[in-house]
mmCIF file of C-alpha atoms in Angstrom:
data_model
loop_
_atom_site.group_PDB
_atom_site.id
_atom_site.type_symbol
_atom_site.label_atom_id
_atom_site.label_comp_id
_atom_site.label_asym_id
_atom_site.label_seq_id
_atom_site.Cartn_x
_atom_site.Cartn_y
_atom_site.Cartn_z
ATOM 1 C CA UNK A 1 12.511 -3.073 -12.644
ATOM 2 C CA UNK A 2 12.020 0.110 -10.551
ATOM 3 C CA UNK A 3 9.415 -0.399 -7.492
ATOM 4 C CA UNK A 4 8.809 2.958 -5.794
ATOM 5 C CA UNK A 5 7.768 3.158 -1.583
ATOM 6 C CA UNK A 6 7.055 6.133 -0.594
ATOM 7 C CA UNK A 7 6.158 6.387 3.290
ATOM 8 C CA UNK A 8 4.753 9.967 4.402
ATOM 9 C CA UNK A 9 3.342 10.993 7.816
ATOM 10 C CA UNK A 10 2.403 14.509 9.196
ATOM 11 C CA UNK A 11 0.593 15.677 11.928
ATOM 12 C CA UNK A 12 -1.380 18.645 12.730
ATOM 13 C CA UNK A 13 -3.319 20.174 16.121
ATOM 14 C CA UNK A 14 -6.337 21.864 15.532
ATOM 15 C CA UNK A 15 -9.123 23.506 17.538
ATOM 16 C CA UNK A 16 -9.362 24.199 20.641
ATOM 17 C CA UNK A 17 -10.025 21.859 23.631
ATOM 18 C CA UNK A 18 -13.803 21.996 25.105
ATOM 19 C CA UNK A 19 -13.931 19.624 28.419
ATOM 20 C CA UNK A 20 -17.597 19.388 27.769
ATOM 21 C CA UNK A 21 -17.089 17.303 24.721
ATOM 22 C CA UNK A 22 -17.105 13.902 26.313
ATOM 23 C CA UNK A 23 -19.595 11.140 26.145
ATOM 24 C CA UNK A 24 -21.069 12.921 23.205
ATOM 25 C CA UNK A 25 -18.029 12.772 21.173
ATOM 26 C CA UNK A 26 -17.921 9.269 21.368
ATOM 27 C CA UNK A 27 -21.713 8.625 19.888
ATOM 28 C CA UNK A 28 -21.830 8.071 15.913
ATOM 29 C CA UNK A 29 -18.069 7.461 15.482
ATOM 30 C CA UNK A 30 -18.235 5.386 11.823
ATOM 31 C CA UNK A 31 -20.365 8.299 10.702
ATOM 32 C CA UNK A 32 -17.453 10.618 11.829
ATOM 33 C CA UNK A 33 -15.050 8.476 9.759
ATOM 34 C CA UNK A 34 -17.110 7.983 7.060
ATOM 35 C CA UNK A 35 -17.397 12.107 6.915
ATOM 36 C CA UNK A 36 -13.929 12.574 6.647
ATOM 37 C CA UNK A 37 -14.106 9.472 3.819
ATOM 38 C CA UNK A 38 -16.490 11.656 1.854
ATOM 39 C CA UNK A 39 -14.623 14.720 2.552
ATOM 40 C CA UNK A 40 -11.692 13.047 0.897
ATOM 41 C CA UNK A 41 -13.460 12.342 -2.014
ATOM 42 C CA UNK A 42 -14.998 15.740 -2.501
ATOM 43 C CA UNK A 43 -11.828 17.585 -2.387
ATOM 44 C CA UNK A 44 -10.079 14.958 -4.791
ATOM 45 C CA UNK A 45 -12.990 14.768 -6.890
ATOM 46 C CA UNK A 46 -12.982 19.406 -7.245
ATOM 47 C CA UNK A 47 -9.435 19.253 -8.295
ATOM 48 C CA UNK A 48 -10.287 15.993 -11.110
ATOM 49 C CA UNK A 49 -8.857 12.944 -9.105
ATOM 50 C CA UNK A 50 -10.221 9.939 -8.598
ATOM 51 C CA UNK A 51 -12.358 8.963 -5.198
ATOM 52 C CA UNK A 52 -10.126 6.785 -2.806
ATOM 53 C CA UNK A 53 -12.286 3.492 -1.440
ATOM 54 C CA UNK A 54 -12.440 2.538 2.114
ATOM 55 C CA UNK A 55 -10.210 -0.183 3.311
ATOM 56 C CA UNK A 56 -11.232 -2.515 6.269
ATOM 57 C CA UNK A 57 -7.525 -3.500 6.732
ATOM 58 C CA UNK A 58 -6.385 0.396 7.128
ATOM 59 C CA UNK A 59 -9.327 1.250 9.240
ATOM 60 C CA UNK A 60 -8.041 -1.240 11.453
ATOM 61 C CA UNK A 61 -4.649 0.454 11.648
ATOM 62 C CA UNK A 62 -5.875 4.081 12.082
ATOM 63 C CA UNK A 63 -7.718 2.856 14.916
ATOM 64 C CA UNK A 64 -4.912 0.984 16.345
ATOM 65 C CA UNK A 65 -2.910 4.336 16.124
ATOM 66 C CA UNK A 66 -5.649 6.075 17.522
ATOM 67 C CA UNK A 67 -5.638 4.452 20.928
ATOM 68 C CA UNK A 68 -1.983 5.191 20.912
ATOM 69 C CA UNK A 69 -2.276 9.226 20.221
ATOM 70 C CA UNK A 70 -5.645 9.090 22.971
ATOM 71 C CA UNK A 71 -3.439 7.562 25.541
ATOM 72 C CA UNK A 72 -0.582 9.502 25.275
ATOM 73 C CA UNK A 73 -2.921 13.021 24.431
ATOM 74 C CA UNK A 74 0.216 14.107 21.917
ATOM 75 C CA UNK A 75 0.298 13.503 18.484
ATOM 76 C CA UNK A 76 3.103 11.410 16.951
ATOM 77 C CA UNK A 77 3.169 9.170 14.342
ATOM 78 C CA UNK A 78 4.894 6.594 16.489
ATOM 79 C CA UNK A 79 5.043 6.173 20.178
ATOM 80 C CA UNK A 80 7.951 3.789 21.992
ATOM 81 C CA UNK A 81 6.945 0.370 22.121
ATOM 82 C CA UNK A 82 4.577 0.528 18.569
ATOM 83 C CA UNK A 83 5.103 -0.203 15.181
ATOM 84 C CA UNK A 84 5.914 2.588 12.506
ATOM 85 C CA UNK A 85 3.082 3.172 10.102
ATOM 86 C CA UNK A 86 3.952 0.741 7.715
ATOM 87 C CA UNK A 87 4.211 -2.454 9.708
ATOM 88 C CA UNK A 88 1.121 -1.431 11.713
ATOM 89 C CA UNK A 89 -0.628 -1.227 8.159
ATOM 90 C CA UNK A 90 0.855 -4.851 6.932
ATOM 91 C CA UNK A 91 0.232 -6.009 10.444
ATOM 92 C CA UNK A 92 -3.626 -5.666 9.862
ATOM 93 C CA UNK A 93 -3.805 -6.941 6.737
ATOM 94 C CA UNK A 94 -2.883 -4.250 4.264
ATOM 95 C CA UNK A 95 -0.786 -4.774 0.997
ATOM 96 C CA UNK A 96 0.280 -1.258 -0.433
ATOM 97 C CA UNK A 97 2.864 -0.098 -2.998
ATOM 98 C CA UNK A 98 2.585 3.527 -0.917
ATOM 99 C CA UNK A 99 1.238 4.360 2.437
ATOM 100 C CA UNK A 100 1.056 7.324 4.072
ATOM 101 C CA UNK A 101 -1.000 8.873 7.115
ATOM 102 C CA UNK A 102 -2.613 11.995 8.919
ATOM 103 C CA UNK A 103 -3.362 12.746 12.374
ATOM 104 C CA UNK A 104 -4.786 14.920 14.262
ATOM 105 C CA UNK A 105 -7.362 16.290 17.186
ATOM 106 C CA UNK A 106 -10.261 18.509 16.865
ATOM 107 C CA UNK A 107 -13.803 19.078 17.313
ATOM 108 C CA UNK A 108 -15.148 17.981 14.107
ATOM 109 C CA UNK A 109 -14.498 15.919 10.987
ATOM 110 C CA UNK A 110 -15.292 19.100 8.963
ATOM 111 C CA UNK A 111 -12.882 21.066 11.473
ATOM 112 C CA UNK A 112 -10.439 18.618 11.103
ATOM 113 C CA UNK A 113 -10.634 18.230 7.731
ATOM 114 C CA UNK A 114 -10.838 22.117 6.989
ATOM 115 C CA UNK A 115 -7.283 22.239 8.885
ATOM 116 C CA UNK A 116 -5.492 19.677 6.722
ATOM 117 C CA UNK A 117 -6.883 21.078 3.267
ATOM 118 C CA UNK A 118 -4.953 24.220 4.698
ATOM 119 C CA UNK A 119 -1.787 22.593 5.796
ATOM 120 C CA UNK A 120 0.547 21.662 2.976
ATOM 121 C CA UNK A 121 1.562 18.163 3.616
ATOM 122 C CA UNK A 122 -1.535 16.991 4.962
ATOM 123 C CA UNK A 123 -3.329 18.426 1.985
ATOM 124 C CA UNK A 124 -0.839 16.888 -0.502
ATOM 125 C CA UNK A 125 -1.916 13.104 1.287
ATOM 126 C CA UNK A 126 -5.374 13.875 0.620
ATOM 127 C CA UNK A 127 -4.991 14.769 -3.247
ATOM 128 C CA UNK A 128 -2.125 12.178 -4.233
ATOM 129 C CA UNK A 129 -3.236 11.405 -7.256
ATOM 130 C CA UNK A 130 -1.282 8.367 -6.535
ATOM 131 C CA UNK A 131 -3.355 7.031 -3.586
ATOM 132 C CA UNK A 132 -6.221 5.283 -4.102
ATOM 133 C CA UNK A 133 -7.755 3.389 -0.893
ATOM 134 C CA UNK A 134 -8.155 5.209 2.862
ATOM 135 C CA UNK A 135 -8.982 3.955 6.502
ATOM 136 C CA UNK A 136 -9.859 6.440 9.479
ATOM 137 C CA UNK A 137 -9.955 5.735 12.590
ATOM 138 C CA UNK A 138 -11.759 8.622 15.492
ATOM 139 C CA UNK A 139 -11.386 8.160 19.264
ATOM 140 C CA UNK A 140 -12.371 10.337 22.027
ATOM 141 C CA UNK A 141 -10.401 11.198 24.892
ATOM 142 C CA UNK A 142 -9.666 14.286 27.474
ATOM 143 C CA UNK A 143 -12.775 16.025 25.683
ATOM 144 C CA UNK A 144 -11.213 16.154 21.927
ATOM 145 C CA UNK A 145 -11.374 13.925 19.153
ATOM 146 C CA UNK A 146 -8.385 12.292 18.115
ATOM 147 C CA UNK A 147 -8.019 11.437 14.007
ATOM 148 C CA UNK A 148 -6.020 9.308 12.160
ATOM 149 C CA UNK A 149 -6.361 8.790 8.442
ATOM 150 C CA UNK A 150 -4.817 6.281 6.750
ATOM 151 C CA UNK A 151 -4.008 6.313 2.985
ATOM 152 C CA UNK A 152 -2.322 3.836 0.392
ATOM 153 C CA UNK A 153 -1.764 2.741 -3.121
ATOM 154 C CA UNK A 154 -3.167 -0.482 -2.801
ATOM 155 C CA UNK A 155 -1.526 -3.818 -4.233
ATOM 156 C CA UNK A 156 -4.064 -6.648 -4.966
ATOM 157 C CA UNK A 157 -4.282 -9.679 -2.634
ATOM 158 C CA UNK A 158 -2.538 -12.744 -4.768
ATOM 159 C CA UNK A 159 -1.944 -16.120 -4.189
ATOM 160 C CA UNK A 160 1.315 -17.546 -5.387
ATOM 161 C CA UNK A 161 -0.766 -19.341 -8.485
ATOM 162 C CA UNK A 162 -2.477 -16.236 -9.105
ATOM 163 C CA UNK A 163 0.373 -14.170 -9.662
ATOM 164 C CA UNK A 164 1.937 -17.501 -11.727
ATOM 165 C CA UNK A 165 -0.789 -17.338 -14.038
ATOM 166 C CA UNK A 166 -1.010 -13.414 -14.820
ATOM 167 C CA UNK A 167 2.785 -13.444 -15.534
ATOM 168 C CA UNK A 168 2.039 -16.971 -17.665
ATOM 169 C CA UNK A 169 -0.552 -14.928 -19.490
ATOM 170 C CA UNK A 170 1.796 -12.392 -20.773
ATOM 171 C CA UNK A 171 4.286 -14.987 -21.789
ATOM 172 C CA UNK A 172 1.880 -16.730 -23.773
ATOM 173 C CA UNK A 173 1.052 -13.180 -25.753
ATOM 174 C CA UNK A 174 4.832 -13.246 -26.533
ATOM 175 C CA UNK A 175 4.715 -16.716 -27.900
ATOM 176 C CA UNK A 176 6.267 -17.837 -25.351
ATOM 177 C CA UNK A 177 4.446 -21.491 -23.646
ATOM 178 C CA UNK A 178 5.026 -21.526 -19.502
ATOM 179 C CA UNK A 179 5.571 -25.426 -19.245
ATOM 180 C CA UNK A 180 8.876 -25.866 -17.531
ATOM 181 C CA UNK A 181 9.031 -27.170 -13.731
ATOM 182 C CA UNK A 182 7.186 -24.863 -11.541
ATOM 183 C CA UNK A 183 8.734 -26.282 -8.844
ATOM 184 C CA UNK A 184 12.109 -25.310 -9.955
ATOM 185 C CA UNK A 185 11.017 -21.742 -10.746
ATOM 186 C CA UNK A 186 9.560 -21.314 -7.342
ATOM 187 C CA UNK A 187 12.970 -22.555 -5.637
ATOM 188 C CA UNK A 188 14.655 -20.009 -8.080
ATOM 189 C CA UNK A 189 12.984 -17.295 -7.083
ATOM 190 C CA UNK A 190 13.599 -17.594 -3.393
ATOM 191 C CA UNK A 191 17.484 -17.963 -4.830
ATOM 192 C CA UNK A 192 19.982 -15.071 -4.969
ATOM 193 C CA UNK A 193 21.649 -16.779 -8.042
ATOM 194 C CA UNK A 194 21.678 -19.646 -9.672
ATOM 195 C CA UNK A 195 18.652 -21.982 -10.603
ATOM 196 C CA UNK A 196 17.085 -24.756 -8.529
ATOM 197 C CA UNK A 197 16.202 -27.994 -10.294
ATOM 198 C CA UNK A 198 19.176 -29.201 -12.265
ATOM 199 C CA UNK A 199 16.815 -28.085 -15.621
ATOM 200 C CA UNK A 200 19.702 -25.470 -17.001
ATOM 201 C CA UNK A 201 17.557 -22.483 -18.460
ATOM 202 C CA UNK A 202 18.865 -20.338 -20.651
ATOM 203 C CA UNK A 203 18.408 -17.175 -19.306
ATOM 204 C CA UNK A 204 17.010 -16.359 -15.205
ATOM 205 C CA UNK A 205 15.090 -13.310 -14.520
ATOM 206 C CA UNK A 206 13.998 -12.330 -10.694
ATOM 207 C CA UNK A 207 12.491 -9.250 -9.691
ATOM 208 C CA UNK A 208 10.041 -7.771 -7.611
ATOM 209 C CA UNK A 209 7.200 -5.479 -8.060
ATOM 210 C CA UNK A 210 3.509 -3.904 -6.798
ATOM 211 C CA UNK A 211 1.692 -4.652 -10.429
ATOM 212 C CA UNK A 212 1.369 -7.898 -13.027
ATOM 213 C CA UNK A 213 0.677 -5.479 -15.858
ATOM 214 C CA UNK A 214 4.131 -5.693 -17.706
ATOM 215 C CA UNK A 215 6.963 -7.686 -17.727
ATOM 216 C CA UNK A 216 10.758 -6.378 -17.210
ATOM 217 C CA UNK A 217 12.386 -4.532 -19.490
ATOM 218 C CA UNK A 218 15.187 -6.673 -19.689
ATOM 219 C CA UNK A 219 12.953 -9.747 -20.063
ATOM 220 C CA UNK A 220 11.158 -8.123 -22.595
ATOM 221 C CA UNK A 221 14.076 -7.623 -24.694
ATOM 222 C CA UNK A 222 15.326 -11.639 -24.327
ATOM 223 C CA UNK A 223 12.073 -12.481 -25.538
ATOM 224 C CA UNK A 224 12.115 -10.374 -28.754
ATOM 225 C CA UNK A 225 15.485 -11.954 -29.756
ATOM 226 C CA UNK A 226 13.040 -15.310 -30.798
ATOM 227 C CA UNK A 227 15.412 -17.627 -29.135
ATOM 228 C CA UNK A 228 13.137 -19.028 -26.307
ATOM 229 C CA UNK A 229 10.003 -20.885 -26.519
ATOM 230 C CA UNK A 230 9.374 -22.200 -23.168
ATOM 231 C CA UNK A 231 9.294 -20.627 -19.814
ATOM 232 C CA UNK A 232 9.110 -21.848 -16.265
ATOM 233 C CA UNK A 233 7.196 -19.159 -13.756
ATOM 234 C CA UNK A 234 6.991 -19.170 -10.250
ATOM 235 C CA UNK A 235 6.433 -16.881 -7.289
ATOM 236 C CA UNK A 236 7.895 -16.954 -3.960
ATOM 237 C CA UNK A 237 7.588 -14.765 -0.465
ATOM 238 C CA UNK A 238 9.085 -11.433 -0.285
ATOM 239 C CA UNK A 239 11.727 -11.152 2.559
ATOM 240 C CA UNK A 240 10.428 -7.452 2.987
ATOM 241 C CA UNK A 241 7.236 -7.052 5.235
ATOM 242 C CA UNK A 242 6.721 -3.672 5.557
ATOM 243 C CA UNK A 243 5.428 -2.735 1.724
ATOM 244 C CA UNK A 244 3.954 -5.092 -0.577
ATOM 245 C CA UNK A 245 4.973 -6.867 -3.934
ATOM 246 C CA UNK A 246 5.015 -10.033 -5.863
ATOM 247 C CA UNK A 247 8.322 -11.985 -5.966
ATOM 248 C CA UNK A 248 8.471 -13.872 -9.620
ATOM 249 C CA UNK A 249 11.364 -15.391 -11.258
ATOM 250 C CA UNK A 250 10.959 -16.558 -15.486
ATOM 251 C CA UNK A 251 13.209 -19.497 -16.171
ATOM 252 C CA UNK A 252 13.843 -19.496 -20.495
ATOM 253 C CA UNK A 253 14.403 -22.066 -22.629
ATOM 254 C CA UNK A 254 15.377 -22.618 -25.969
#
C-alpha cells in the first residue's frame, strides 16, 4: 500500500519595514492569527474547497518557528541548531499524512496574506485541496511582524487498540472473525519477517498507512480466495517520527 508525504515550505518578504510598529504590533496577536485562519478559509472556500480547522498542536509549532525567524530577522524555514518543519510539527504533538508551511513578515495579516495569494507556491499551500487543518503563529520584532503558517493533512490520534479494532471491523465485513493471539500479531508487526508466537498463520500482511478506511490490496485479494476464517490484528510503533501512520500487521488462518 502506497502512503504519500509530501513536505513543502516557501517563504516570502513583504512590505516594507516601519520602526514605529513596535509595542503595538504585539497587542491582539490570536486575533492576528485567527485573521489569517479566516483568510484561509475564504480564499479556499471562493475557489469550492473545504475550510481547514485550527490545530493547537501546529499553532504550537508556527510559534516555535516564529521565535526562530524574529531572532534571526531572515526568513528560512530552518535555522542551524532547529528542527526541520516536520519534526518541529511531530515534536508538538502533530500527526499528519502531509505538512507543509509559509512564512513571512509584514505589516498586516491582510498584507501578508494578500502577498501569498499572489505568490505561486505560497498560494498553492493555502488552496491544497489536500490540506485540511492549519496553525499560525505571529511575533513581533525589529518593528515588523513575523508569520508562520502551518498546514497539514491531519491523521487521527489512535491508540494501538483503536486502530486494532477499526482494522478488526473490516475483517469482520469480509467474514473474516479477528480471534487469533493479539499478542503474537503485535510482535509481528514490529518484525521484518517472519511471525512471532509459534501460531503458524497462513498468510502475514504488514504495512503502514495515514487512514483505517480500506484494507491492502493484496490482503484484499487473500481474503476473496475464501480460504481464511480467522485473523490475528495488531498494531505496533512506527520507526519513522517525522510523518504519521498506523503500523498493522493481519495474521490469516485457515
Amino acid at each position: 500500500m502506497v502512503k504519500r508525504l509530501r513536505f513543502l515550505g516557501v517563504a516570502l518578504t513583504v512590505g516594507l519595514v516601519l520602526a514605529t510598529c513596535g509595542p503595538g504590533i504585539a497587542r491582539g496577536q490570536m486575533s492576528l492569527e485567527r485573521q489569517l485562519l479566516e483568510l484561509t478559509n475564504q480564499a479556499r472556500a471562493e475557489h469550492g474547497l473545504g475550510p481547514v480547522v485550527w490545530d493547537r498542536s501546529l499553532a504550537v509549532a508556527a510559534q516555535q518557528h516564529a521565535q526562530w525567524v524574529s531572532r534571526a530577522q531572515q526568513l528560512a524555514h530552518q535555522y542551524p541548531g532547529e528542527l526541520d518543519l516536520a519534526a518541529r510539527g511531530a515534536g508538538a504533538g502533530a500527526r499528519f499524512e502531509e505538512i507543509a508551511e509559509n512564512i513571512a513578515e509584514g505589516q498586516s495579516a491582510a498584507s501578508l496574506h494578500e502577498q501569498w495569494m499572489h505568490s505561486p507556491h505560497h498560494r498553492a499551500n493555502i488552496l491544497d485541496p489536500r490540506i485540511d487543518s492549519m496553525g499560525v503563529a505571529i511575533v513581533s520584532g525589529a518593528g515588523t511582524l513575523y508569520a508562520v503558517e502551518d498546514f497539514s493533512r491531519a491523521v487521527e490520534k489512535l491508540g494501538p487498540q483503536q486502530v486494532e479494532g477499526k482494522v478488526a471491523a473490516l475483517m469482520a465485513a469480509r467474514g473474516i472473525e479477528a480471534s487469533g493471539s493479539r499478542d503474537a500479531a503485535r510482535a509481528t508487526c514490529a518484525m521484518e519477517h517472519g511471525s512471532a508466537g509459534g501460531t503458524r498463520p497462513m498468510f502475514v500482511m504488514r504495512w503502514e498507512g495515514a487512514e483505517l478506511g480500506r484494507l491492502p490490496d493484496a490482503l484484499e485479494a487473500r481474503i476473496r480466495t475464501g480460504k481464511y476464517h480467522r485473523a490475528a490484528v495488531g498494531a505496533c510503533p512506527g520507526a519513522q517520527q517525522s510523518f504519521s501512520s498506523y503500523h498493522v500487521a493481519v495474521l490469516l488462518y485457515y
